CSV table of C-alpha atoms in Angstrom, one decimal:
chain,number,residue,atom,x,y,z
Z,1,UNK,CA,-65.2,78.4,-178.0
Z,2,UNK,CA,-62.8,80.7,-179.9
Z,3,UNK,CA,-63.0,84.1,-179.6
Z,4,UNK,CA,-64.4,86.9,-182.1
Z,5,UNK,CA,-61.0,88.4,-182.3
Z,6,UNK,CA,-59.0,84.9,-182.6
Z,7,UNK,CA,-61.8,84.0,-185.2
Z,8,UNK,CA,-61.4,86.9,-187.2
Z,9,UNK,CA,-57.7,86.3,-187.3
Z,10,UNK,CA,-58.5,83.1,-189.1
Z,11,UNK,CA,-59.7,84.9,-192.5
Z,12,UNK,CA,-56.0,85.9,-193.9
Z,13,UNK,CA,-56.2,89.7,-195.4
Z,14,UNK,CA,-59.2,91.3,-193.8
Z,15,UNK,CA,-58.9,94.7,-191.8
Z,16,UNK,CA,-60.1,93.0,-188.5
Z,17,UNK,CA,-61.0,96.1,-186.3
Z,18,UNK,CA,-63.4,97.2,-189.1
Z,19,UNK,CA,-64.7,94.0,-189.9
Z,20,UNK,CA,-65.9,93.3,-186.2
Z,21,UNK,CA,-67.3,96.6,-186.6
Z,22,UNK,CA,-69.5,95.8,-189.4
Z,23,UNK,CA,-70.1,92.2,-188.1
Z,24,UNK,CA,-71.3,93.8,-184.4
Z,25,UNK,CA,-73.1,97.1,-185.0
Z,26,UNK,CA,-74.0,96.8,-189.4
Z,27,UNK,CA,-76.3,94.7,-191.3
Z,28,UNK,CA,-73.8,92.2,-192.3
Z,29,UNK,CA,-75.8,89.4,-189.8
Z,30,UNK,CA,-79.1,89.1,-188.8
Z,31,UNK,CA,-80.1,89.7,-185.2
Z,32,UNK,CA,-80.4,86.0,-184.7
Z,33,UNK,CA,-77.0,85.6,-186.0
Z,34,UNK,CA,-75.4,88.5,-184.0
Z,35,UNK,CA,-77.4,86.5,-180.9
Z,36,UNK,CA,-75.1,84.1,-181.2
Z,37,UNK,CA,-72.0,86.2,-180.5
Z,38,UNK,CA,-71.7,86.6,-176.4
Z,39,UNK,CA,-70.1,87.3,-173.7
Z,40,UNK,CA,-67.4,84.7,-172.6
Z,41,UNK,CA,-68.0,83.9,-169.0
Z,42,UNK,CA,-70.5,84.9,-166.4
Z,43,UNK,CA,-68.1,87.5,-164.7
Z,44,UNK,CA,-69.0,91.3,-165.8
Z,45,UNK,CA,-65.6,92.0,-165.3
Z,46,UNK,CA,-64.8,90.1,-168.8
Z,47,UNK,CA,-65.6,91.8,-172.0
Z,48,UNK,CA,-64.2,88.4,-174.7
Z,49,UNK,CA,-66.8,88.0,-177.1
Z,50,UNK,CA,-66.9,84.1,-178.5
Z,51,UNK,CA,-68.6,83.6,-181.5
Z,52,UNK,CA,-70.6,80.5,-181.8
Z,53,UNK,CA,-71.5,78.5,-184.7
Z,54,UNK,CA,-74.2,80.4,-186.7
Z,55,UNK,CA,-72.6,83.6,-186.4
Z,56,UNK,CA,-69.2,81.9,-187.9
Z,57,UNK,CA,-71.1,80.2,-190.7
Z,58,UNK,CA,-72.1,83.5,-191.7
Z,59,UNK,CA,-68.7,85.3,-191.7
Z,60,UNK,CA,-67.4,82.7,-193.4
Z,61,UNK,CA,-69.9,83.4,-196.3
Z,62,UNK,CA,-69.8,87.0,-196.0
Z,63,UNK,CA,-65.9,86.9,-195.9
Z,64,UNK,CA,-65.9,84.6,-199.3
Z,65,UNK,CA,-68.5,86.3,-200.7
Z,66,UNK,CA,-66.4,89.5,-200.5
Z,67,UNK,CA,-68.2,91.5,-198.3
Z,68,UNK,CA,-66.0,92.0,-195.5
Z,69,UNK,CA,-63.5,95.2,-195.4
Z,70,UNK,CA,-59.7,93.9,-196.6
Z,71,UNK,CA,-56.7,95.2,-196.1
Z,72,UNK,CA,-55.9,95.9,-200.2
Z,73,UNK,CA,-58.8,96.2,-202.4
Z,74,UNK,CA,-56.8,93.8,-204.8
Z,75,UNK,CA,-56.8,91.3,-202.2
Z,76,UNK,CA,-59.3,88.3,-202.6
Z,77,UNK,CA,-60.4,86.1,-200.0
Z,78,UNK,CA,-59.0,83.1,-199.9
Z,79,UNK,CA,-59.2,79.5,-198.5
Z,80,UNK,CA,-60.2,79.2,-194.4
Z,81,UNK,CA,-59.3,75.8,-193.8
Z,82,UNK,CA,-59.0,76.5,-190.0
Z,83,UNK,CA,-62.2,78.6,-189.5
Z,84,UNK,CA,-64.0,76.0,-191.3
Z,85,UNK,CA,-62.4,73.2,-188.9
Z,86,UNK,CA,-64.2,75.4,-185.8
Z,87,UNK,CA,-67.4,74.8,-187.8
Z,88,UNK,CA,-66.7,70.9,-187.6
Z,89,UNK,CA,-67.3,71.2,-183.9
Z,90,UNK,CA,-70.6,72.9,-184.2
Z,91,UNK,CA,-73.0,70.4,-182.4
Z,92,UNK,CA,-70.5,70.5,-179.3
Z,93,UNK,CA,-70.3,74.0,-179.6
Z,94,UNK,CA,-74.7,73.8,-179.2
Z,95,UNK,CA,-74.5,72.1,-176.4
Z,96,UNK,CA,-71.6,74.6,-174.6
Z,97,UNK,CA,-74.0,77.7,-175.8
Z,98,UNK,CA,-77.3,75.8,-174.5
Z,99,UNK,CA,-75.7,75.0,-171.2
Z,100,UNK,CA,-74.1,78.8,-170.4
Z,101,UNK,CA,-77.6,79.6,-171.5
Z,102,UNK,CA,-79.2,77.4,-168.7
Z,103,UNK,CA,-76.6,78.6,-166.0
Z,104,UNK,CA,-77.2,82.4,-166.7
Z,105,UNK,CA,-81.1,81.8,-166.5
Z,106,UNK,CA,-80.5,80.1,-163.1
Z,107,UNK,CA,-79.7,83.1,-161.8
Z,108,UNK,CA,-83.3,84.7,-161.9
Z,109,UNK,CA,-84.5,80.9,-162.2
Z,110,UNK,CA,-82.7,78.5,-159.2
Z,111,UNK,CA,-85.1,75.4,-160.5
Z,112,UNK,CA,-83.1,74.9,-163.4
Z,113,UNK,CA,-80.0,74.2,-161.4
Z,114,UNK,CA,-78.5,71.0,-160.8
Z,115,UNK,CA,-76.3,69.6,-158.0
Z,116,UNK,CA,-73.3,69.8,-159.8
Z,117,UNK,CA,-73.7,73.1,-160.3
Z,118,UNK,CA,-73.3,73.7,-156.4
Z,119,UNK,CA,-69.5,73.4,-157.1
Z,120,UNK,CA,-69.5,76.7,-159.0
Z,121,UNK,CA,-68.8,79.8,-156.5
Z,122,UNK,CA,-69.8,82.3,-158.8
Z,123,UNK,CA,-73.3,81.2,-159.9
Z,124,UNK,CA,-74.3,80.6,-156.3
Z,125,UNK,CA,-72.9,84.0,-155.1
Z,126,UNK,CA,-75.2,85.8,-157.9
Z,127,UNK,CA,-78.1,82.9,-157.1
Z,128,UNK,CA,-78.0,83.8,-153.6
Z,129,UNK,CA,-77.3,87.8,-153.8
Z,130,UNK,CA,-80.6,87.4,-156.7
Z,131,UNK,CA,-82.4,85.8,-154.2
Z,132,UNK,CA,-81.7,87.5,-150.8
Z,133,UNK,CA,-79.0,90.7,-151.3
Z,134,UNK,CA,-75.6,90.9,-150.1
Z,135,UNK,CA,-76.0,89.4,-146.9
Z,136,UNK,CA,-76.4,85.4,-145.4
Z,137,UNK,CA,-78.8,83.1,-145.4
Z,138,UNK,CA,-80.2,79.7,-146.9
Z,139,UNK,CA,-81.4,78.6,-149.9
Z,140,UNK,CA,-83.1,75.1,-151.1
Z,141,UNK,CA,-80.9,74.2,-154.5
Z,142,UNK,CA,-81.5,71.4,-156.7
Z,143,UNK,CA,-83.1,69.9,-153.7
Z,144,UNK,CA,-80.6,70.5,-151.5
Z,145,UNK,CA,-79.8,73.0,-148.6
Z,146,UNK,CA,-77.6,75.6,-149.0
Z,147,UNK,CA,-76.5,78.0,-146.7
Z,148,UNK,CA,-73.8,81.2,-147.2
Z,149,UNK,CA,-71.8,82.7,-144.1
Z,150,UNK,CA,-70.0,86.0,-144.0
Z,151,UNK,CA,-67.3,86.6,-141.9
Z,152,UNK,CA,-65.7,90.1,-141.5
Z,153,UNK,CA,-61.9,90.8,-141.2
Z,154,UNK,CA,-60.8,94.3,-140.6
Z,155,UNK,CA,-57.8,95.7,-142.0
Z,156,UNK,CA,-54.5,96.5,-140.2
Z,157,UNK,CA,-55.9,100.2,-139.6
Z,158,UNK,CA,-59.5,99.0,-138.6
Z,159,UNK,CA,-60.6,101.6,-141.8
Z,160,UNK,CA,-61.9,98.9,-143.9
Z,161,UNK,CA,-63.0,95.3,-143.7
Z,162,UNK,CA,-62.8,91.9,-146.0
Z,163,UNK,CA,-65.7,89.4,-146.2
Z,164,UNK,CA,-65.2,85.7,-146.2
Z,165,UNK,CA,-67.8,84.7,-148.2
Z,166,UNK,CA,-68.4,80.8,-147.7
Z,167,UNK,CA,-71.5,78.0,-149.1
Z,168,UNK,CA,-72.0,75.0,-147.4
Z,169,UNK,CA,-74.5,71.8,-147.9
Z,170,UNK,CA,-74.7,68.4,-147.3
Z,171,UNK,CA,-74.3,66.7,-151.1
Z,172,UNK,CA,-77.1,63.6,-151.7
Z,173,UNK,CA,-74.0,61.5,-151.1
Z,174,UNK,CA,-73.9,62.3,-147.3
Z,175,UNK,CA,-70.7,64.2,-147.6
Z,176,UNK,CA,-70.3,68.0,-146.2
Z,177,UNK,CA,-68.9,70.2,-149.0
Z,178,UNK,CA,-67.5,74.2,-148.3
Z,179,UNK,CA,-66.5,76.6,-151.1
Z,180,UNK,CA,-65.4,79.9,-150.3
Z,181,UNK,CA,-63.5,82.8,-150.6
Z,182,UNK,CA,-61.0,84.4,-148.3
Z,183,UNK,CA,-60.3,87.7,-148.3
Z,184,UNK,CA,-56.5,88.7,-147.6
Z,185,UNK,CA,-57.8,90.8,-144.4
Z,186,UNK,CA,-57.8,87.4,-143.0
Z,187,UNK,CA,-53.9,86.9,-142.8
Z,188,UNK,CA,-53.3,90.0,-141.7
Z,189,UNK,CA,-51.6,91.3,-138.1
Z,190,UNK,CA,-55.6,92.9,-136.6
Z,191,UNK,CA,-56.7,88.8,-137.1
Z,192,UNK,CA,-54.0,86.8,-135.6
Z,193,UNK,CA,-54.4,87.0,-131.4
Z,194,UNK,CA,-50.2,86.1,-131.8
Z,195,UNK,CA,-49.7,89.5,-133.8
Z,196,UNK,CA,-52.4,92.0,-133.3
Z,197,UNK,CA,-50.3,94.0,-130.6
Z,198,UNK,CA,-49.0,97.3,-131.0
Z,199,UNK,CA,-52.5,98.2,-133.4
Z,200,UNK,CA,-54.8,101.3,-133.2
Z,201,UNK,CA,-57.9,100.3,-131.9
């Protein structure tokens, strides 16, 4: 899905910081149209907004019908061949929207997940911290067994520590499957028994 600032650049001669002003916080869309304007990914840490289908229909219109801010007030809108080609691929785009939609209701609901989704470290780390805080335990996911480990390793000083944070389960095929994520505590001096000497305890 393209982003609202890569869309935008798509309608030649409009003033783009004020027209995503009046796209996200004016009357230009509807408040089902603006729902359809979200969050890229399911990190916090990433702020992208993508603009789906029904939101882009409507700029589109807004943009040819004049009513979006342009750089010279002599300026006419013109042709969008390439943000009407992004419409082409609406149904796809649906489906994308509907399926993000399913994965971030996962989070409060773990019945809607499926065993392909196991494969995705994020979800299960907010699925499992949803379900049972920061620390370990098990959890029965798309019918399956999963359980998350922590492993601590301090820090060169011994101030501070790094969590390996790991989910394991036996997959309906029979085979063992491990994601995880190491911290870089773990390569460090304190956690190797061949280079730990010489360290403050």
């Amino acid at each position: 899905m393209l982003s609202l600032t890569v869309f935008l650049n798509l309608l030649p001669g409009i003033k783009p910081l004020k027209a995503r002003h009046l796209i996200l916080e004016g009357l230009l869309l509807t408040s089902e149209q603006r729902k359809d304007i979200r969050m890229r990914d399911l990190n916090v840490f990433d702020t992208v907004l993508e603009v789906g289908p029904d939101a882009a229909t409507a700029i589109i219109e807004a943009y040819q019908a004049g009513k979006l801010p342009m750089q010279k007030a002599s300026l006419r809108p013109s042709s969008v061949p390439e943000a009407e080609s992004y419409l082409a691929d609406a149904s796809r785009l649906r489906e994308e929207i509907a399926e993000r939609r399913r994965l971030e209701r996962a989070v409060s609901d773990p019945s809607v997940l499926r065993e392909a989704d196991l494969s995705n470290y994020q979800l299960l780390d907010r699925v499992f911290f949803a379900a049972k805080g920061a620390g370990a335990g098990t959890l029965v996911l798309a019918g399956i067994s999963v359980t998350k480990s922590l492993a601590g390793y301090s820090s060169n000083s011994g101030k501070t520590t790094g969590w390996r944070v790991s989910f394991s389960w036996t997959a309906s095929d029979g085979q063992q499957r491990l994601i995880e994520k190491v911290p870089p505590e773990a390569d460090n001096r304190r956690n190797d028994p061949e280079r730990n000497w010489g360290l403050y305890d």
